[in-house]
PDB file of C-alpha atoms in Angstrom:
ATOM      1  CA  MET A  30      18.797  -2.469  -1.036  1.00  0.00           C
ATOM      2  CA  MET A  31      20.241   0.725  -2.492  1.00  0.00           C
ATOM      3  CA  ARG A  32      18.324   3.005  -4.815  1.00  0.00           C
ATOM      4  CA  ASN A  33      20.024   5.901  -6.544  1.00  0.00           C
ATOM      5  CA  THR A  34      18.089   9.131  -6.151  1.00  0.00           C
ATOM      6  CA  THR A  35      19.042  10.298  -9.661  1.00  0.00           C
ATOM      7  CA  LYS A  36      17.128   7.422 -11.252  1.00  0.00           C
ATOM      8  CA  LEU A  37      14.998   8.572 -14.194  1.00  0.00           C
ATOM      9  CA  SER A  38      14.999   5.586 -16.525  1.00  0.00           C
ATOM     10  CA  ILE A  39      17.013   2.455 -17.097  1.00  0.00           C
ATOM     11  CA  LEU A  40      18.760   3.858 -20.184  1.00  0.00           C
ATOM     12  CA  GLY A  41      20.711   6.987 -20.945  1.00  0.00           C
ATOM     13  CA  LEU A  42      21.368   8.086 -17.368  1.00  0.00           C
ATOM     14  CA  VAL A  43      24.206  10.331 -16.303  1.00  0.00           C
ATOM     15  CA  GLY A  44      25.512  10.075 -12.763  1.00  0.00           C
ATOM     16  CA  VAL A  45      23.863   6.812 -11.782  1.00  0.00           C
ATOM     17  CA  THR A  46      26.187   4.839  -9.552  1.00  0.00           C
ATOM     18  CA  GLY A  47      24.161   1.656  -9.259  1.00  0.00           C
ATOM     19  CA  LEU A  48      21.539  -0.199 -11.263  1.00  0.00           C
ATOM     20  CA  LEU A  49      18.166  -0.987  -9.808  1.00  0.00           C
ATOM     21  CA  PRO A  50      17.130  -4.639  -9.544  1.00  0.00           C
ATOM     22  CA  LEU A  51      15.996  -5.920 -12.929  1.00  0.00           C
ATOM     23  CA  GLN A  52      12.814  -7.270 -11.378  1.00  0.00           C
ATOM     24  CA  ALA A  53      11.739  -3.786 -10.364  1.00  0.00           C
ATOM     25  CA  THR A  54      12.782  -1.876 -13.468  1.00  0.00           C
ATOM     26  CA  LEU A  55      12.478  -4.023 -16.562  1.00  0.00           C
ATOM     27  CA  ALA A  56       9.611  -6.469 -16.219  1.00  0.00           C
ATOM     28  CA  ASP A  57       6.005  -6.337 -15.160  1.00  0.00           C
ATOM     29  CA  CYS A  58       5.233  -8.412 -12.120  1.00  0.00           C
ATOM     30  CA  SER A  59       3.444 -11.560 -13.245  1.00  0.00           C
ATOM     31  CA  GLY A  60       1.680 -13.955 -10.934  1.00  0.00           C
ATOM     32  CA  ARG A  61       1.002 -13.149  -7.292  1.00  0.00           C
ATOM     33  CA  CYS A  62       3.106 -10.187  -6.265  1.00  0.00           C
ATOM     34  CA  ALA A  63       3.428  -8.094  -3.129  1.00  0.00           C
ATOM     35  CA  ALA A  64       5.729  -5.202  -2.273  1.00  0.00           C
ATOM     36  CA  TRP A  65       6.388  -2.685   0.471  1.00  0.00           C
ATOM     37  CA  GLU A  66       7.684   0.824   1.012  1.00  0.00           C
ATOM     38  CA  ALA A  67       8.472   2.211   4.462  1.00  0.00           C
ATOM     39  CA  VAL A  68       9.851   5.495   5.704  1.00  0.00           C
ATOM     40  CA  GLY A  69      11.519   5.622   9.090  1.00  0.00           C
ATOM     41  CA  GLU A  70      14.008   8.426   8.455  1.00  0.00           C
ATOM     42  CA  TYR A  71      12.239  11.662   7.542  1.00  0.00           C
ATOM     43  CA  ASN A  72      15.281  13.945   7.291  1.00  0.00           C
ATOM     44  CA  GLY A  73      13.681  16.582   9.495  1.00  0.00           C
ATOM     45  CA  THR A  74      10.418  16.894   7.548  1.00  0.00           C
ATOM     46  CA  ASN A  75       8.533  14.735  10.092  1.00  0.00           C
ATOM     47  CA  PRO A  76       9.514  12.869  13.263  1.00  0.00           C
ATOM     48  CA  ASP A  77      11.352   9.622  12.551  1.00  0.00           C
ATOM     49  CA  LEU A  78       9.495   6.318  12.923  1.00  0.00           C
ATOM     50  CA  PRO A  79      11.843   3.526  14.047  1.00  0.00           C
ATOM     51  CA  LYS A  80       9.416   0.634  13.498  1.00  0.00           C
ATOM     52  CA  THR A  81       8.205   1.217   9.946  1.00  0.00           C
ATOM     53  CA  VAL A  82      11.127  -0.415   8.136  1.00  0.00           C
ATOM     54  CA  PRO A  83      11.070  -3.430  10.486  1.00  0.00           C
ATOM     55  CA  GLU A  84       7.353  -3.695   9.706  1.00  0.00           C
ATOM     56  CA  GLY A  85       8.134  -3.956   6.011  1.00  0.00           C
ATOM     57  CA  GLU A  86      10.837  -6.540   6.625  1.00  0.00           C
ATOM     58  CA  LYS A  87       8.506  -8.646   8.763  1.00  0.00           C
ATOM     59  CA  PHE A  88       5.780  -8.305   6.129  1.00  0.00           C
ATOM     60  CA  GLU A  89       8.125  -9.717   3.497  1.00  0.00           C
ATOM     61  CA  SER A  90       9.264 -12.557   5.763  1.00  0.00           C
ATOM     62  CA  ALA A  91       5.659 -13.467   6.542  1.00  0.00           C
ATOM     63  CA  LEU A  92       4.828 -13.515   2.836  1.00  0.00           C
ATOM     64  CA  TYR A  93       7.372 -16.258   2.196  1.00  0.00           C
ATOM     65  CA  LYS A  94       6.561 -18.048   5.446  1.00  0.00           C
ATOM     66  CA  HIS A  95       2.873 -18.418   4.650  1.00  0.00           C
ATOM     67  CA  SER A  96       2.905 -18.815   0.862  1.00  0.00           C
ATOM     68  CA  SER A  97       4.966 -20.626  -1.745  1.00  0.00           C
ATOM     69  CA  THR A  98       3.210 -18.920  -4.665  1.00  0.00           C
ATOM     70  CA  TRP A  99       3.626 -15.220  -3.811  1.00  0.00           C
ATOM     71  CA  ILE A 100       6.784 -13.165  -4.313  1.00  0.00           C
ATOM     72  CA  ASN A 101       7.882  -9.787  -2.955  1.00  0.00           C
ATOM     73  CA  ASP A 102       8.570  -7.679  -6.021  1.00  0.00           C
ATOM     74  CA  PHE A 103      10.303  -4.684  -4.428  1.00  0.00           C
ATOM     75  CA  ALA A 104      11.149  -3.218  -1.022  1.00  0.00           C
ATOM     76  CA  TRP A 105      11.996   0.488  -0.829  1.00  0.00           C
ATOM     77  CA  ARG A 106      12.892   2.068   2.487  1.00  0.00           C
ATOM     78  CA  ASP A 107      13.730   5.550   3.793  1.00  0.00           C
ATOM     79  CA  ASN A 108      15.387   7.658   1.060  1.00  0.00           C
ATOM     80  CA  SER A 109      14.671   4.938  -1.506  1.00  0.00           C
ATOM     81  CA  ALA A 110      10.903   5.190  -0.975  1.00  0.00           C
ATOM     82  CA  TRP A 111       9.505   7.725  -3.431  1.00  0.00           C
ATOM     83  CA  GLU A 112       6.227   9.529  -3.955  1.00  0.00           C
ATOM     84  CA  ARG A 113       6.341   8.972  -7.712  1.00  0.00           C
ATOM     85  CA  ASP A 114       5.994   5.204  -7.188  1.00  0.00           C
ATOM     86  CA  PHE A 115       2.347   5.849  -6.240  1.00  0.00           C
ATOM     87  CA  ARG A 116       1.619   8.731  -8.608  1.00  0.00           C
ATOM     88  CA  ASP A 117      -0.307   7.719 -11.710  1.00  0.00           C
ATOM     89  CA  GLN A 118       1.760   7.538 -14.886  1.00  0.00           C
ATOM     90  CA  THR A 119      -0.649   9.909 -16.639  1.00  0.00           C
ATOM     91  CA  LEU A 120       0.272  12.513 -14.002  1.00  0.00           C
ATOM     92  CA  GLY A 121       4.029  12.091 -14.363  1.00  0.00           C
ATOM     93  CA  GLY A 122       4.457   9.216 -11.939  1.00  0.00           C
ATOM     94  CA  SER A 123       5.788   5.660 -12.119  1.00  0.00           C
ATOM     95  CA  ASP A 124       2.940   3.671 -10.606  1.00  0.00           C
ATOM     96  CA  ASP A 125       2.782   1.465 -13.699  1.00  0.00           C
ATOM     97  CA  ALA A 126       6.240   0.118 -12.772  1.00  0.00           C
ATOM     98  CA  TYR A 127       5.857   0.096  -8.993  1.00  0.00           C
ATOM     99  CA  GLY A 128       2.741   0.820  -6.955  1.00  0.00           C
ATOM    100  CA  ASP A 129       0.201  -0.394  -9.520  1.00  0.00           C
ATOM    101  CA  ASP A 130       2.354  -3.251 -10.818  1.00  0.00           C
ATOM    102  CA  VAL A 131       1.720  -5.583  -7.863  1.00  0.00           C
ATOM    103  CA  ASP A 132      -1.348  -7.170  -6.281  1.00  0.00           C
ATOM    104  CA  LEU A 133      -0.732  -6.225  -2.646  1.00  0.00           C
ATOM    105  CA  LEU A 134       1.214  -3.184  -1.456  1.00  0.00           C
ATOM    106  CA  LEU A 135       2.134  -2.007   2.041  1.00  0.00           C
ATOM    107  CA  PHE A 136       3.190   1.539   2.884  1.00  0.00           C
ATOM    108  CA  ALA A 137       4.272   2.395   6.441  1.00  0.00           C
ATOM    109  CA  GLY A 138       5.015   5.949   7.502  1.00  0.00           C
ATOM    110  CA  HIS A 139       3.381   9.276   8.326  1.00  0.00           C
ATOM    111  CA  GLY A 140       0.044  10.313   6.873  1.00  0.00           C
ATOM    112  CA  ASN A 141      -3.023  12.496   7.124  1.00  0.00           C
ATOM    113  CA  SER A 142      -6.346  12.695   5.326  1.00  0.00           C
ATOM    114  CA  SER A 143      -4.710  14.220   2.237  1.00  0.00           C
ATOM    115  CA  GLY A 144      -2.137  11.471   1.752  1.00  0.00           C
ATOM    116  CA  PHE A 145       1.030   9.883   3.089  1.00  0.00           C
ATOM    117  CA  TYR A 146       4.551  11.207   3.442  1.00  0.00           C
ATOM    118  CA  PHE A 147       8.083  10.447   2.305  1.00  0.00           C
ATOM    119  CA  GLY A 148      11.470  11.625   3.538  1.00  0.00           C
ATOM    120  CA  VAL A 149      12.809  12.748   0.164  1.00  0.00           C
ATOM    121  CA  ASN A 150      11.277  14.850  -2.585  1.00  0.00           C
ATOM    122  CA  GLN A 151      10.937  12.408  -5.508  1.00  0.00           C
ATOM    123  CA  ASP A 152       8.855  14.070  -6.998  1.00  0.00           C
ATOM    124  CA  ASP A 153       7.032  15.284  -3.908  1.00  0.00           C
ATOM    125  CA  LEU A 154       7.063  14.679  -0.165  1.00  0.00           C
ATOM    126  CA  GLN A 155       3.443  13.492  -0.124  1.00  0.00           C
ATOM    127  CA  VAL A 156       1.302  11.166  -2.198  1.00  0.00           C
ATOM    128  CA  HIS A 157      -1.826  13.291  -2.485  1.00  0.00           C
ATOM    129  CA  TYR A 158      -5.132  11.634  -3.263  1.00  0.00           C
ATOM    130  CA  ASN A 159      -5.408  13.718  -6.439  1.00  0.00           C
ATOM    131  CA  ASP A 160      -2.319  11.946  -7.788  1.00  0.00           C
ATOM    132  CA  ALA A 161      -3.458   8.368  -7.147  1.00  0.00           C
ATOM    133  CA  ILE A 162      -5.399   6.322  -9.718  1.00  0.00           C
ATOM    134  CA  LEU A 163      -5.022   2.726  -8.599  1.00  0.00           C
ATOM    135  CA  GLY A 164      -5.994  -0.634  -9.993  1.00  0.00           C
ATOM    136  CA  ASP A 165      -6.096   0.434 -13.625  1.00  0.00           C
ATOM    137  CA  LYS A 166      -3.057  -1.801 -14.110  1.00  0.00           C
ATOM    138  CA  ASP A 167      -2.889  -4.443 -11.363  1.00  0.00           C
ATOM    139  CA  LEU A 168      -3.169  -3.365  -7.711  1.00  0.00           C
ATOM    140  CA  GLU A 169      -5.989  -4.960  -5.738  1.00  0.00           C
ATOM    141  CA  TRP A 170      -5.137  -4.215  -2.099  1.00  0.00           C
ATOM    142  CA  LEU A 171      -3.320  -1.200  -0.658  1.00  0.00           C
ATOM    143  CA  ILE A 172      -2.357  -1.105   3.022  1.00  0.00           C
ATOM    144  CA  VAL A 173      -1.483   2.403   4.210  1.00  0.00           C
ATOM    145  CA  ASP A 174      -0.249   1.980   7.770  1.00  0.00           C
ATOM    146  CA  ALA A 175      -0.324   5.687   8.566  1.00  0.00           C
ATOM    147  CA  CYS A 176      -2.384   8.172  10.553  1.00  0.00           C
ATOM    148  CA  GLN A 177      -5.779   9.477   9.410  1.00  0.00           C
ATOM    149  CA  VAL A 178      -5.573   8.559   5.718  1.00  0.00           C
ATOM    150  CA  LEU A 179      -9.135   7.221   5.878  1.00  0.00           C
ATOM    151  CA  LYS A 180     -10.404   9.889   8.266  1.00  0.00           C
ATOM    152  CA  ASN A 181     -14.122   9.419   8.803  1.00  0.00           C
ATOM    153  CA  ASP A 182     -15.639  12.706   7.697  1.00  0.00           C
ATOM    154  CA  SER A 183     -17.886  13.847   4.870  1.00  0.00           C
ATOM    155  CA  GLY A 184     -14.958  14.381   2.515  1.00  0.00           C
ATOM    156  CA  LYS A 185     -13.617  10.840   2.572  1.00  0.00           C
ATOM    157  CA  TRP A 186     -15.478   9.716  -0.554  1.00  0.00           C
ATOM    158  CA  ASN A 187     -14.032  12.469  -2.707  1.00  0.00           C
ATOM    159  CA  ARG A 188     -10.537  12.088  -1.286  1.00  0.00           C
ATOM    160  CA  TRP A 189      -9.779   8.369  -1.411  1.00  0.00           C
ATOM    161  CA  GLY A 190     -12.882   7.062  -3.168  1.00  0.00           C
ATOM    162  CA  TRP A 191     -13.557   8.725  -6.510  1.00  0.00           C
ATOM    163  CA  PRO A 192     -11.471   8.594  -8.659  1.00  0.00           C
ATOM    164  CA  VAL A 193      -8.736   6.639  -6.801  1.00  0.00           C
ATOM    165  CA  PHE A 194     -10.536   3.299  -7.228  1.00  0.00           C
ATOM    166  CA  GLU A 195     -10.088   2.256 -10.861  1.00  0.00           C
ATOM    167  CA  GLY A 196      -9.913  -1.500 -10.351  1.00  0.00           C
ATOM    168  CA  LEU A 197      -8.523  -1.289  -6.806  1.00  0.00           C
ATOM    169  CA  HIS A 198     -10.435  -3.482  -4.366  1.00  0.00           C
ATOM    170  CA  TYR A 199      -9.437  -2.093  -0.941  1.00  0.00           C
ATOM    171  CA  ILE A 200      -7.556   0.615   0.903  1.00  0.00           C
ATOM    172  CA  LEU A 201      -6.779  -0.627   4.420  1.00  0.00           C
ATOM    173  CA  SER A 202      -5.704   2.115   6.805  1.00  0.00           C
ATOM    174  CA  TYR A 203      -6.695   4.260   9.801  1.00  0.00           C
ATOM    175  CA  SER A 204      -9.288   6.925  10.547  1.00  0.00           C
ATOM    176  CA  THR A 205      -7.461   8.338  13.578  1.00  0.00           C
ATOM    177  CA  ASN A 206      -3.846   8.594  14.618  1.00  0.00           C
ATOM    178  CA  THR A 207      -2.075   5.281  15.034  1.00  0.00           C
ATOM    179  CA  PHE A 208       1.024   4.102  16.848  1.00  0.00           C
ATOM    180  CA  ASP A 209       4.358   3.151  15.299  1.00  0.00           C
ATOM    181  CA  LYS A 210       4.215  -0.661  15.387  1.00  0.00           C
ATOM    182  CA  ASP A 211       6.192  -3.266  13.460  1.00  0.00           C
ATOM    183  CA  SER A 212       3.679  -6.126  13.591  1.00  0.00           C
ATOM    184  CA  ARG A 213       0.635  -5.068  11.553  1.00  0.00           C
ATOM    185  CA  GLY A 214       1.789  -6.149   8.111  1.00  0.00           C
ATOM    186  CA  GLU A 215       3.034  -9.462   9.448  1.00  0.00           C
ATOM    187  CA  ASP A 216      -0.191 -10.101  11.363  1.00  0.00           C
ATOM    188  CA  PHE A 217      -2.307  -9.203   8.332  1.00  0.00           C
ATOM    189  CA  LEU A 218      -0.561 -11.854   6.234  1.00  0.00           C
ATOM    190  CA  LYS A 219      -0.741 -14.410   9.021  1.00  0.00           C
ATOM    191  CA  TYR A 220      -4.524 -14.195   9.133  1.00  0.00           C
ATOM    192  CA  ALA A 221      -5.045 -13.663   5.401  1.00  0.00           C
ATOM    193  CA  MET A 222      -2.715 -16.482   4.334  1.00  0.00           C
ATOM    194  CA  LYS A 223      -2.133 -18.947   7.165  1.00  0.00           C
ATOM    195  CA  TYR A 224      -5.757 -18.889   8.302  1.00  0.00           C
ATOM    196  CA  GLY A 225      -7.347 -17.900   4.987  1.00  0.00           C
ATOM    197  CA  TRP A 226      -9.395 -15.036   6.381  1.00  0.00           C
ATOM    198  CA  ARG A 227     -11.077 -12.474   4.165  1.00  0.00           C
ATOM    199  CA  VAL A 228      -8.958  -9.407   3.456  1.00  0.00           C
ATOM    200  CA  LYS A 229     -11.132  -7.092   5.521  1.00  0.00           C
ATOM    201  CA  SER A 230     -11.203  -9.459   8.494  1.00  0.00           C
ATOM    202  CA  ALA A 231      -7.439  -9.945   8.446  1.00  0.00           C
ATOM    203  CA  TRP A 232      -6.920  -6.172   8.587  1.00  0.00           C
ATOM    204  CA  VAL A 233      -9.400  -5.793  11.444  1.00  0.00           C
ATOM    205  CA  LYS A 234      -7.546  -8.488  13.382  1.00  0.00           C
ATOM    206  CA  ALA A 235      -4.115  -7.003  12.682  1.00  0.00           C
ATOM    207  CA  THR A 236      -5.159  -3.568  13.922  1.00  0.00           C
ATOM    208  CA  ILE A 237      -6.751  -4.899  17.104  1.00  0.00           C
ATOM    209  CA  LEU A 238      -3.733  -7.066  17.918  1.00  0.00           C
ATOM    210  CA  SER A 239      -1.256  -4.220  17.572  1.00  0.00           C
ATOM    211  CA  GLU A 240      -2.842  -1.507  19.736  1.00  0.00           C
ATOM    212  CA  ASN A 241      -5.972  -0.167  21.375  1.00  0.00           C
ATOM    213  CA  GLY A 242      -7.653   3.194  21.655  1.00  0.00           C
ATOM    214  CA  THR A 243      -7.449   4.061  17.962  1.00  0.00           C
ATOM    215  CA  THR A 244      -9.876   3.737  15.047  1.00  0.00           C
ATOM    216  CA  ALA A 245      -8.882   1.717  12.006  1.00  0.00           C
ATOM    217  CA  ALA A 246     -10.759   1.662   8.711  1.00  0.00           C
ATOM    218  CA  TYR A 247     -11.045   0.352   5.197  1.00  0.00           C
ATOM    219  CA  MET A 248     -12.633   1.536   1.979  1.00  0.00           C
ATOM    220  CA  ARG A 249     -13.612  -0.848  -0.801  1.00  0.00           C
ATOM    221  CA  ALA A 250     -15.256  -0.662  -4.199  1.00  0.00           C
ATOM    222  CA  ASP A 251     -17.758  -2.770  -6.124  1.00  0.00           C
ATOM    223  CA  ASN A 252     -19.697  -2.641  -9.344  1.00  0.00           C
ATOM    224  CA  GLY A 253     -22.705  -4.689 -10.370  1.00  0.00           C
ATOM    225  CA  THR A 254     -20.715  -7.879 -10.984  1.00  0.00           C
ATOM    226  CA  THR A 255     -18.114  -7.860  -8.188  1.00  0.00           C
ATOM    227  CA  ASP A 256     -18.040  -8.994  -4.556  1.00  0.00           C
ATOM    228  CA  THR A 257     -15.056  -7.459  -2.789  1.00  0.00           C
ATOM    229  CA  TYR A 258     -16.739  -7.963   0.597  1.00  0.00           C
ATOM    230  CA  ASN A 259     -15.738 -11.622   0.346  1.00  0.00           C
ATOM    231  CA  ASP A 260     -12.279 -10.966  -1.071  1.00  0.00           C
ATOM    232  CA  HIS A 261      -9.376 -13.218  -0.118  1.00  0.00           C
ATOM    233  CA  LEU A 262      -5.793 -12.829  -1.231  1.00  0.00           C
ATOM    234  CA  TRP A 263      -5.042 -14.781  -4.391  1.00  0.00           C
ATOM    235  CA  GLY A 264      -4.768 -18.506  -3.621  1.00  0.00           C
ATOM    236  CA  PHE A 265      -6.483 -18.388  -0.234  1.00  0.00           C
ATOM    237  CA  GLY A 266     -10.156 -18.419  -1.160  1.00  0.00           C
ATOM    238  CA  PHE A 267     -12.550 -16.481  -3.340  1.00  0.00           C
ATOM    239  CA  THR A 268     -11.137 -13.341  -4.973  1.00  0.00           C
ATOM    240  CA  SER A 269     -13.487 -10.917  -6.663  1.00  0.00           C
ATOM    241  CA  ALA A 270     -13.049  -9.701 -10.203  1.00  0.00           C
ATOM    242  CA  ASP A 271     -11.679  -6.170 -10.375  1.00  0.00           C
ATOM    243  CA  PRO A 272     -14.311  -3.457  -9.797  1.00  0.00           C
ATOM    244  CA  ASP A 273     -13.414  -1.471 -12.888  1.00  0.00           C
ATOM    245  CA  ASN A 274     -15.606   1.628 -13.170  1.00  0.00           C
ATOM    246  CA  PRO A 275     -17.004   1.067  -9.664  1.00  0.00           C
ATOM    247  CA  THR A 276     -20.565   2.065  -8.947  1.00  0.00           C
ATOM    248  CA  THR A 277     -20.490   1.729  -5.154  1.00  0.00           C
ATOM    249  CA  LEU A 278     -17.969   2.536  -2.444  1.00  0.00           C
ATOM    250  CA  TYR A 279     -18.122   1.135   1.069  1.00  0.00           C
ATOM    251  CA  TYR A 280     -16.444   2.438   4.208  1.00  0.00           C
ATOM    252  CA  SER A 281     -16.057   0.721   7.568  1.00  0.00           C
ATOM    253  CA  SER A 282     -14.269   1.786  10.747  1.00  0.00           C
ATOM    254  CA  TRP A 283     -13.835   0.158  14.164  1.00  0.00           C
ATOM    255  CA  SER A 284     -12.276   0.780  17.523  1.00  0.00           C
ATOM    256  CA  THR A 285      -9.130  -1.200  18.283  1.00  0.00           C
ATOM    257  CA  ASN A 286     -10.094  -1.455  21.972  1.00  0.00           C
TER     258      ASN A 286
END
């Protein structure tokens, strides 16, 4: 899938050589929607990761294998994966059309406790936690398959907790460094969809299956009327209402040994 790096809007563009898919540019995603972005080619800004794009492709294949009611709304890879897709629209981003316009989103690439990295500057090389306000439109579950995004230190609540969670249920990621593997997204969907496991349990299983010696993690939000602990993906069991204006954040980490 090609994505022109001069894209600004669907109308009135100069120098655009190809149109983006209508699904990703014109219409909100309705129903049960997933998507993925993966960066394998970092153009010298970080070491390349050969298994991230295959992870996204396997994630999409598993989605259709295990569900007849979910669709994959977009798939951006390498130079077509952009920081602005995750940046809140009130901060100059396009998350209302991309990252926050689906229910389940996978990112695979490099990361650290401040955010996760892209190979092209559109409009930055890193999604920083200060730029992310997620769930205020649609997103429930964000998988960030990248190193140290949910690093377990005293600052984690103020980085990826408040105010990132604005209806978002979970961030599923890692506390420590992690290895470049192509199976985690696929395994997550296998256990969440085929076996109907809770979201948190499916992520725990996917991380343990793919490696050992690292520490994976999740963060989730609740308010007085929600129960994200027992969350399942839509159609595979109980799904909590959105924790708008969350009052409590929870963090869990585990060894993949």
